[in-house]
Coordinates of C-alpha atoms and ligand atoms in Angstrom, one line a residue:
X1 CA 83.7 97.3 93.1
X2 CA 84.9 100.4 91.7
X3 CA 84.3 103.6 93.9
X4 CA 85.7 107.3 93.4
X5 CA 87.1 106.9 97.1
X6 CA 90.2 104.6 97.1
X7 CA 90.5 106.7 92.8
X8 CA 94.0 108.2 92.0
X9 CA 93.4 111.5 90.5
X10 CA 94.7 109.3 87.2
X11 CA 92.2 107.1 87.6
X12 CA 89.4 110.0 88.2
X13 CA 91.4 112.1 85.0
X14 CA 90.8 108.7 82.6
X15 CA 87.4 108.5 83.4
X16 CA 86.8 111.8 82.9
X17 CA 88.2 112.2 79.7
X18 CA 86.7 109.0 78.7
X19 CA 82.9 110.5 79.4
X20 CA 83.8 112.8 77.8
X21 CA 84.2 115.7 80.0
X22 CA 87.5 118.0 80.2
X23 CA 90.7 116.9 82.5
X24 CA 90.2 119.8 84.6
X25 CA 87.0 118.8 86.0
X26 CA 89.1 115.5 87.4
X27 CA 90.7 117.9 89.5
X28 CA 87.7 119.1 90.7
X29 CA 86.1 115.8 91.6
X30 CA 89.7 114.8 93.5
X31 CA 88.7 118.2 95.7
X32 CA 85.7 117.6 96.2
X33 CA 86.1 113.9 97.4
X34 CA 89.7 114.2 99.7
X35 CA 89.4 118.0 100.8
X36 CA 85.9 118.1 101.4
X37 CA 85.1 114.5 101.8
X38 CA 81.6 114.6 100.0
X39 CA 79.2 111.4 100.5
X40 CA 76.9 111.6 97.9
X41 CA 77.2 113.0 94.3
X42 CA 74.4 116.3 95.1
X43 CA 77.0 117.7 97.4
X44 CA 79.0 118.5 94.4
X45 CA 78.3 121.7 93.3
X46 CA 80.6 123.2 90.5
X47 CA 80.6 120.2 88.3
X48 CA 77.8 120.7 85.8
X49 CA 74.5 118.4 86.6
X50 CA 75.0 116.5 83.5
X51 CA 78.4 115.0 84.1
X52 CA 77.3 114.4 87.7
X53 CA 74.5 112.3 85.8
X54 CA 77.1 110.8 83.6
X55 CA 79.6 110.1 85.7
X56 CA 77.1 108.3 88.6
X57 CA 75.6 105.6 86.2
X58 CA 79.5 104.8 85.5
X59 CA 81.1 104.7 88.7
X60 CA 80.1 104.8 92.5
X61 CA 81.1 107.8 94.6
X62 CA 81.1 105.2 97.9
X63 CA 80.7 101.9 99.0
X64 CA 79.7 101.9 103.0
X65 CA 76.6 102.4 105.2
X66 CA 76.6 103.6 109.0
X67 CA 74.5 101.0 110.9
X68 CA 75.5 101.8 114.2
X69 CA 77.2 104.2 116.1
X70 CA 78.5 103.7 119.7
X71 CA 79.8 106.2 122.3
X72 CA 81.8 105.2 125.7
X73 CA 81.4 108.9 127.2
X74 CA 81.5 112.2 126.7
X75 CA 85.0 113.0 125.0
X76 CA 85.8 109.4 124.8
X77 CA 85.7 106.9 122.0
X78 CA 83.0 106.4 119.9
X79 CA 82.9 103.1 117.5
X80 CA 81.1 102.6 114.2
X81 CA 79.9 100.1 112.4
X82 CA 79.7 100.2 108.7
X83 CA 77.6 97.7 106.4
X84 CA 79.9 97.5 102.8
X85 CA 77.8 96.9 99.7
X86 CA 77.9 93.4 99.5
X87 CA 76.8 93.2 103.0
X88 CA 79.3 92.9 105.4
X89 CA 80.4 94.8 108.6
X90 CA 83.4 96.1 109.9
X91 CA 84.4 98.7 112.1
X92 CA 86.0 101.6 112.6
X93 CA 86.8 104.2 116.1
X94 CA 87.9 107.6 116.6
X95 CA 90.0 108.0 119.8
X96 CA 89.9 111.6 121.0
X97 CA 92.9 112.7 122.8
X98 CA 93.4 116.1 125.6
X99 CA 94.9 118.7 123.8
X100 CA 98.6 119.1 125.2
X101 CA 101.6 121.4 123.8
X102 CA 101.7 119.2 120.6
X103 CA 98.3 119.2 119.8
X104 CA 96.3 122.5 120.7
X105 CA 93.3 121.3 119.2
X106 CA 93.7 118.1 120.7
X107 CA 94.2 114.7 119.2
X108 CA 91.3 113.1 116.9
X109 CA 92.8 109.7 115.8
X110 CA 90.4 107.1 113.4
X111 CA 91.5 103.7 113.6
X112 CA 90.5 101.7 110.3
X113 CA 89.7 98.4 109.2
X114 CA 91.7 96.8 106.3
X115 CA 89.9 93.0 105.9
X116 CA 86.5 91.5 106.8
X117 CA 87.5 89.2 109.6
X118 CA 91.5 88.3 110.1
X119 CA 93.4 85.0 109.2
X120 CA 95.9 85.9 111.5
X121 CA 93.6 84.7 114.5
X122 CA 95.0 86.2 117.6
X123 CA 93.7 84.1 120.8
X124 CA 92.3 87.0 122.3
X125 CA 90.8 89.4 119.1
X126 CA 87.1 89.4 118.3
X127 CA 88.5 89.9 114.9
X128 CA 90.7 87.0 114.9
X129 CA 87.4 84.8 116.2
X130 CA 85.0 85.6 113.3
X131 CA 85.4 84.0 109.9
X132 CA 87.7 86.0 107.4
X133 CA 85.5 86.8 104.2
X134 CA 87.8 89.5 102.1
X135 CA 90.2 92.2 102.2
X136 CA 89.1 95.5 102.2
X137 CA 89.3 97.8 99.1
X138 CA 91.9 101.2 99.6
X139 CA 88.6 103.2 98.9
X140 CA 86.7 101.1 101.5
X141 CA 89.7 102.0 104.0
X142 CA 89.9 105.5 103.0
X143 CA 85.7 106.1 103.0
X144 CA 86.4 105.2 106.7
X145 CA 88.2 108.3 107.5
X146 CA 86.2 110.3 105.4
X147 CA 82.4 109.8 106.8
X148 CA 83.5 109.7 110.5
X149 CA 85.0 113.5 110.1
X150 CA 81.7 113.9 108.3
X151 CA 80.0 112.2 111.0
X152 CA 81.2 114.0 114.0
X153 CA 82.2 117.4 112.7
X154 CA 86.1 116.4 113.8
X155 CA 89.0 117.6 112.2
X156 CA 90.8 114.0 112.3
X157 CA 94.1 114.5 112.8
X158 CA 96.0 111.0 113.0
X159 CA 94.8 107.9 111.1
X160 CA 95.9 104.3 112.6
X161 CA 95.6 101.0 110.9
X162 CA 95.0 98.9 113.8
X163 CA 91.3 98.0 113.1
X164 CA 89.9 94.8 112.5
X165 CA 92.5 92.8 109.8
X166 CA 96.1 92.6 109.1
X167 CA 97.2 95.2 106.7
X168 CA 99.7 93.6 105.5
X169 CA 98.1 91.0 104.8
X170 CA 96.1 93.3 102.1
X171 CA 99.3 94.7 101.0
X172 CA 98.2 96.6 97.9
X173 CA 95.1 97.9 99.2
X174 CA 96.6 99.3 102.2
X175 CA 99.3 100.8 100.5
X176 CA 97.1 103.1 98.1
X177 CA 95.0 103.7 100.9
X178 CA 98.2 105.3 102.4
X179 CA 99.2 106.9 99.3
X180 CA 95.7 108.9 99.5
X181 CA 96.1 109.5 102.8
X182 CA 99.5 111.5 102.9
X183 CA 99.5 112.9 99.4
X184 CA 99.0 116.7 99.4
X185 CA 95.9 115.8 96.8
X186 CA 94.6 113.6 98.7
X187 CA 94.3 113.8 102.9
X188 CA 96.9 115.4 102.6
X189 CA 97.9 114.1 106.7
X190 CA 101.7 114.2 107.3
X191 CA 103.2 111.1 107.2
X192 CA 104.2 110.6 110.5
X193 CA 100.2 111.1 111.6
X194 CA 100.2 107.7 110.0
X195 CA 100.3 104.2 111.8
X196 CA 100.2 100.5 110.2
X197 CA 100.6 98.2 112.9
X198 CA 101.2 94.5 112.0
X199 CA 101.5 91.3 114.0
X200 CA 104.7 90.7 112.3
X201 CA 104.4 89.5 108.9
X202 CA 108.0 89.8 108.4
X203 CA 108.6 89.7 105.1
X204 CA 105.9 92.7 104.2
X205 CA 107.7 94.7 106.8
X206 CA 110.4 95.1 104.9
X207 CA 108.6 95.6 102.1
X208 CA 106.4 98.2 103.6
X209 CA 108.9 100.2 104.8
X210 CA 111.2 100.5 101.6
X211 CA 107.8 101.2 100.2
X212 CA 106.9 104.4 101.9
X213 CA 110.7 105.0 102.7
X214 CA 110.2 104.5 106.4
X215 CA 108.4 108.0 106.7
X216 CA 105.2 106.3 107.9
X217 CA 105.5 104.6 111.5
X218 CA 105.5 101.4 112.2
X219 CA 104.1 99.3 115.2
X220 CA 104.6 95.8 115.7
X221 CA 102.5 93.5 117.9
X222 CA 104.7 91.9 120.6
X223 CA 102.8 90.5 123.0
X224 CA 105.6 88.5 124.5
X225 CA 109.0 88.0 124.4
X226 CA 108.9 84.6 124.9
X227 CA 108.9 82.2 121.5
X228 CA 106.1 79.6 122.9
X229 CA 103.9 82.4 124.6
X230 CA 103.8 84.9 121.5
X231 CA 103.0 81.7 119.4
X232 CA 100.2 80.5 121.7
X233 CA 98.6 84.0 121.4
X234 CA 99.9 85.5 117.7
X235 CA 99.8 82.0 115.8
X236 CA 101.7 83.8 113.0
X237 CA 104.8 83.5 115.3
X238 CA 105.6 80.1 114.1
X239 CA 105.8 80.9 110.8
X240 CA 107.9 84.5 111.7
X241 CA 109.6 83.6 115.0
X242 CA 111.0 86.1 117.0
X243 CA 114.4 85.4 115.9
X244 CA 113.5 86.8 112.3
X245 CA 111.3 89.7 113.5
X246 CA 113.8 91.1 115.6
X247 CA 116.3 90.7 112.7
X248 CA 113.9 92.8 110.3
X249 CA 113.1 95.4 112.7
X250 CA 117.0 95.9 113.5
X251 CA 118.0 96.3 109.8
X252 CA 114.9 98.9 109.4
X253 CA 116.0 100.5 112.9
X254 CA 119.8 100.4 111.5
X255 CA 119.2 101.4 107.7
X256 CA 116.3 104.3 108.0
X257 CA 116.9 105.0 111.7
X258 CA 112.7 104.9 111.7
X259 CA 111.1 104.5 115.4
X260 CA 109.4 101.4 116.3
X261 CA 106.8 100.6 118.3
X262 CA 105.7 97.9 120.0
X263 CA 102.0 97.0 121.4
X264 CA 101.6 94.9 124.3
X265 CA 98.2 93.3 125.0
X266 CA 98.9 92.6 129.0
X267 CA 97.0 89.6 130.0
X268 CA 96.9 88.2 133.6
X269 CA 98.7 85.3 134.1
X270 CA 99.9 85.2 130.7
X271 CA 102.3 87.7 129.7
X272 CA 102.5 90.0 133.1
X273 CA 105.6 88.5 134.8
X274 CA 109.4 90.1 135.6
X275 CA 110.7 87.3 133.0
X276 CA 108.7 88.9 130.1
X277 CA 109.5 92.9 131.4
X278 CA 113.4 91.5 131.2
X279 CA 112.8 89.5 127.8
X280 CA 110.5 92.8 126.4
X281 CA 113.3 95.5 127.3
X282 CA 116.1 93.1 126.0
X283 CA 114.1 93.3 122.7
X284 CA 113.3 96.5 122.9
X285 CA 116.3 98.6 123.9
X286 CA 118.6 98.2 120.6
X287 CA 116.0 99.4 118.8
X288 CA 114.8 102.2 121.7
X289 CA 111.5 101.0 120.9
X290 CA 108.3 103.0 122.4
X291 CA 106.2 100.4 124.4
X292 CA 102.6 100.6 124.9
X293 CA 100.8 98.5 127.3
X294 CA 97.4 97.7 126.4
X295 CA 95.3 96.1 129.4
X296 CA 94.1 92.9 127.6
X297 CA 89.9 94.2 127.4
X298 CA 88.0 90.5 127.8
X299 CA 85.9 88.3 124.9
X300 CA 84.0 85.6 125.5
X301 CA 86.3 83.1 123.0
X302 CA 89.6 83.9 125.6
X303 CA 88.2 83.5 129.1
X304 CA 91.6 85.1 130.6
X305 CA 91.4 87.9 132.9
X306 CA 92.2 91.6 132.0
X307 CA 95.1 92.5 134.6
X308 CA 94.2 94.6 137.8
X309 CA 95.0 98.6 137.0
X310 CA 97.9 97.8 139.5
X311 CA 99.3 94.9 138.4
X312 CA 99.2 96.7 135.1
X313 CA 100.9 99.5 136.5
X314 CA 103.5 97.5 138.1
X315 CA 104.3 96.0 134.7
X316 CA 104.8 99.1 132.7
X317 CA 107.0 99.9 135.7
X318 CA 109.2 96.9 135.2
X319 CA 109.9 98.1 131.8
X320 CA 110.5 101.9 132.6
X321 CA 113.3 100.6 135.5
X322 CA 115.0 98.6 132.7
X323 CA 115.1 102.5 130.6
X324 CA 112.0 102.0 128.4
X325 CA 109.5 104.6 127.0
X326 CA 106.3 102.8 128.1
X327 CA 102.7 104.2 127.7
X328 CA 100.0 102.5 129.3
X329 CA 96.9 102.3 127.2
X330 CA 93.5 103.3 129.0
X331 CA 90.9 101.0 127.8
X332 CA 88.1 103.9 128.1
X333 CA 86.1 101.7 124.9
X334 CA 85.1 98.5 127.4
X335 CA 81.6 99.4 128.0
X336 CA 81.2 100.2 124.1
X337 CA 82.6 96.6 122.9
X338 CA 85.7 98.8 121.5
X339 CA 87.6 95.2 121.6
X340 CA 89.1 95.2 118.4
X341 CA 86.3 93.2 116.1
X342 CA 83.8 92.6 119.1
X343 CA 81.1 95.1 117.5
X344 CA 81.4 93.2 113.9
X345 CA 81.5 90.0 115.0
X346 CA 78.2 90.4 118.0
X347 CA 76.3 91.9 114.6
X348 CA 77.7 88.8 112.4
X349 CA 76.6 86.3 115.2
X350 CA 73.2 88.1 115.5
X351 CA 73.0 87.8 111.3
X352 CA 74.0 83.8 111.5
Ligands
SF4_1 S1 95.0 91.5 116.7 FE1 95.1 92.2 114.6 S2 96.3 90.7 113.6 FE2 95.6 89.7 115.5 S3 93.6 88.7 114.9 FE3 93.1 90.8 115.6 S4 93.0 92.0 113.8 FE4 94.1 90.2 113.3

């Protein structure tokens, strides 16, 4: 479906011109939509009424529905659920940050959805557990952003692409959705506020980053270090083996000297040992990859135990001894379901 969110300001001039109204008024609309992140077509108010009229019975202005809104605690993150037009769910967060030196304001980061579901099917995802019905359209990703800063008031600040789906496994979608995001017309968000985290598709990595010349960062999920464990929790792994990961990431490291991250879903028992802190820093040193350790947050579908705070503690400090930069990941989203995909898929269960 065809939406003005997810519209180039081409695609907003030719339709335009083509109801006959002047190109300036294109301009206009592309303000009104990415600056000021309008919702419905009466919130426009210097376009005349009759090429609102015109315009709405050609096109849609946007394509998703708040159904339910979740908050951890005061300051902390708050989840939503959006309904698309064709009547599926997905999710979305904001993830408020302290204000430090960097950020007076403090940090307001929207994490996004790019598919319905995931056929990438990691063990311990809600999103990986529910069936995958379709990718996401750039103007379904983008609307994201736009009605949670409408929704809270916020002035979002970072936008990370770590929601429910792979996004490069909707490679074209996500990339205009990055286009709008960064371009001065558009979001207008520097590019390094920018984050598309993958579970390694290799191939699209490369791709990806030639795309947007390396400018916006890059996080890959790790996981482990360890061939048969990283397959038995990102199937994917088989197909892109560590071996041929690490060879992308060190040509992107070595060609556009770009940053890498690496997420680390820590999971008791599975991943938390000295053998996979000596295996993660022998991957991640070459690169001087930033690590962040994310205390694995329980579903039903992966009955393994989220580590204790110290063991996870201990863990990150493993890594630090052996010269990493590791963050440790509060999970300050358990009580609000902020498991990536748990909302969507308790709502699609519910449905079914
Ligand atoms: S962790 Fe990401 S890639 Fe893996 S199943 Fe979940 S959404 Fe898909």
């Amino acid at each position: 479906m065809n939406t003005l969110y997810g519209s180039t300001p081409e695609e907003i001039e030719a339709l335009v011109v083509s109801s006959g109204f002047p190109k300036y008024r294109a301009a206009q609309l592309v303000d009104w939509i990415y600056q000021k992140n309008v919702l419905a077509w009466d919130e426009i108010r210097n376009l005349p009424k009759d090429a609102l009229q015109k315009l709405s019975e050609k096109t849609q202005l946007t394509a998703l529905e708040l159904v339910e809104e979740k908050k951890a605690a005061a300051g902390s993150t708050v989840k939503f659920l959006f309904k698309t037009e064709d009547g599926h769910f997905l999710e979305s967060v904001l993830i408020p940050q302290r204000e430090d030196d960097e950020e007076p304001g403090g940090r307001q980061t929207v994490c996004v959805s790019t598919q319905l579901g995931c056929k990438v099917q990691c063990v311990f995802c809600a999103s990986g557990q529910g069936k995958f019905t379709r990718n996401l359209t750039a103007g379904e990703i983008v609307e994201q952003v736009a009605r949670i800063a409408r929704l809270t008031g916020k002035k979002i600040t970072n936008v990370v692409f770590m929601g429910m789906g792979e996004p490069l496994d909707n490679f074209e979608a996500t990339m205009k959705a990055i286009h709008i995001l960064i371009e001065p017309w558009g979001f207008a968000f520097g590019a390094r506020r920018v984050t598309v985290s993958t579970s390694g598709i290799t191939p699209k990595i490369l791709e990806f980053v030639k795309a947007v010349d390396g400018r916006v960062r890059l996080s890959v999920s790790l996981h482990s270090s360890i061939d048969d464990v990283r397959s038995s929790l990102v199937p994917i792994n088989r197909r892109y083996p560590l071996k041929d990961l690490m060879s992308a990431l060190r040509r992107i490291n070595r060609d556009l000297k770009r940053e890498i991250t690496f997420e680390y879903t820590l999971i008791a028992g599975v991943n938390d040992t000295a053998e996979e802190a000596e295996g993660v820093s022998i991957l991640a040193k070459p690169l001087k990859a930033k690590i962040n350790v994310i205390p694995y947050n329980p579903i039903a579908e992966y009955p393994e135990k989220a580590p204790t705070p110290e063991a996870a503690e201990d863990f990150c400090r493993e890594l630090e001894n052996r010269g990493l930069r590791v963050t440790l990941r509060q999970t300050a989203g358990r009580e609000i379901e902020a498991a990536c995909g748990q909302l969507r898929l308790d709502r699609v269960r519910r449905k079914e």
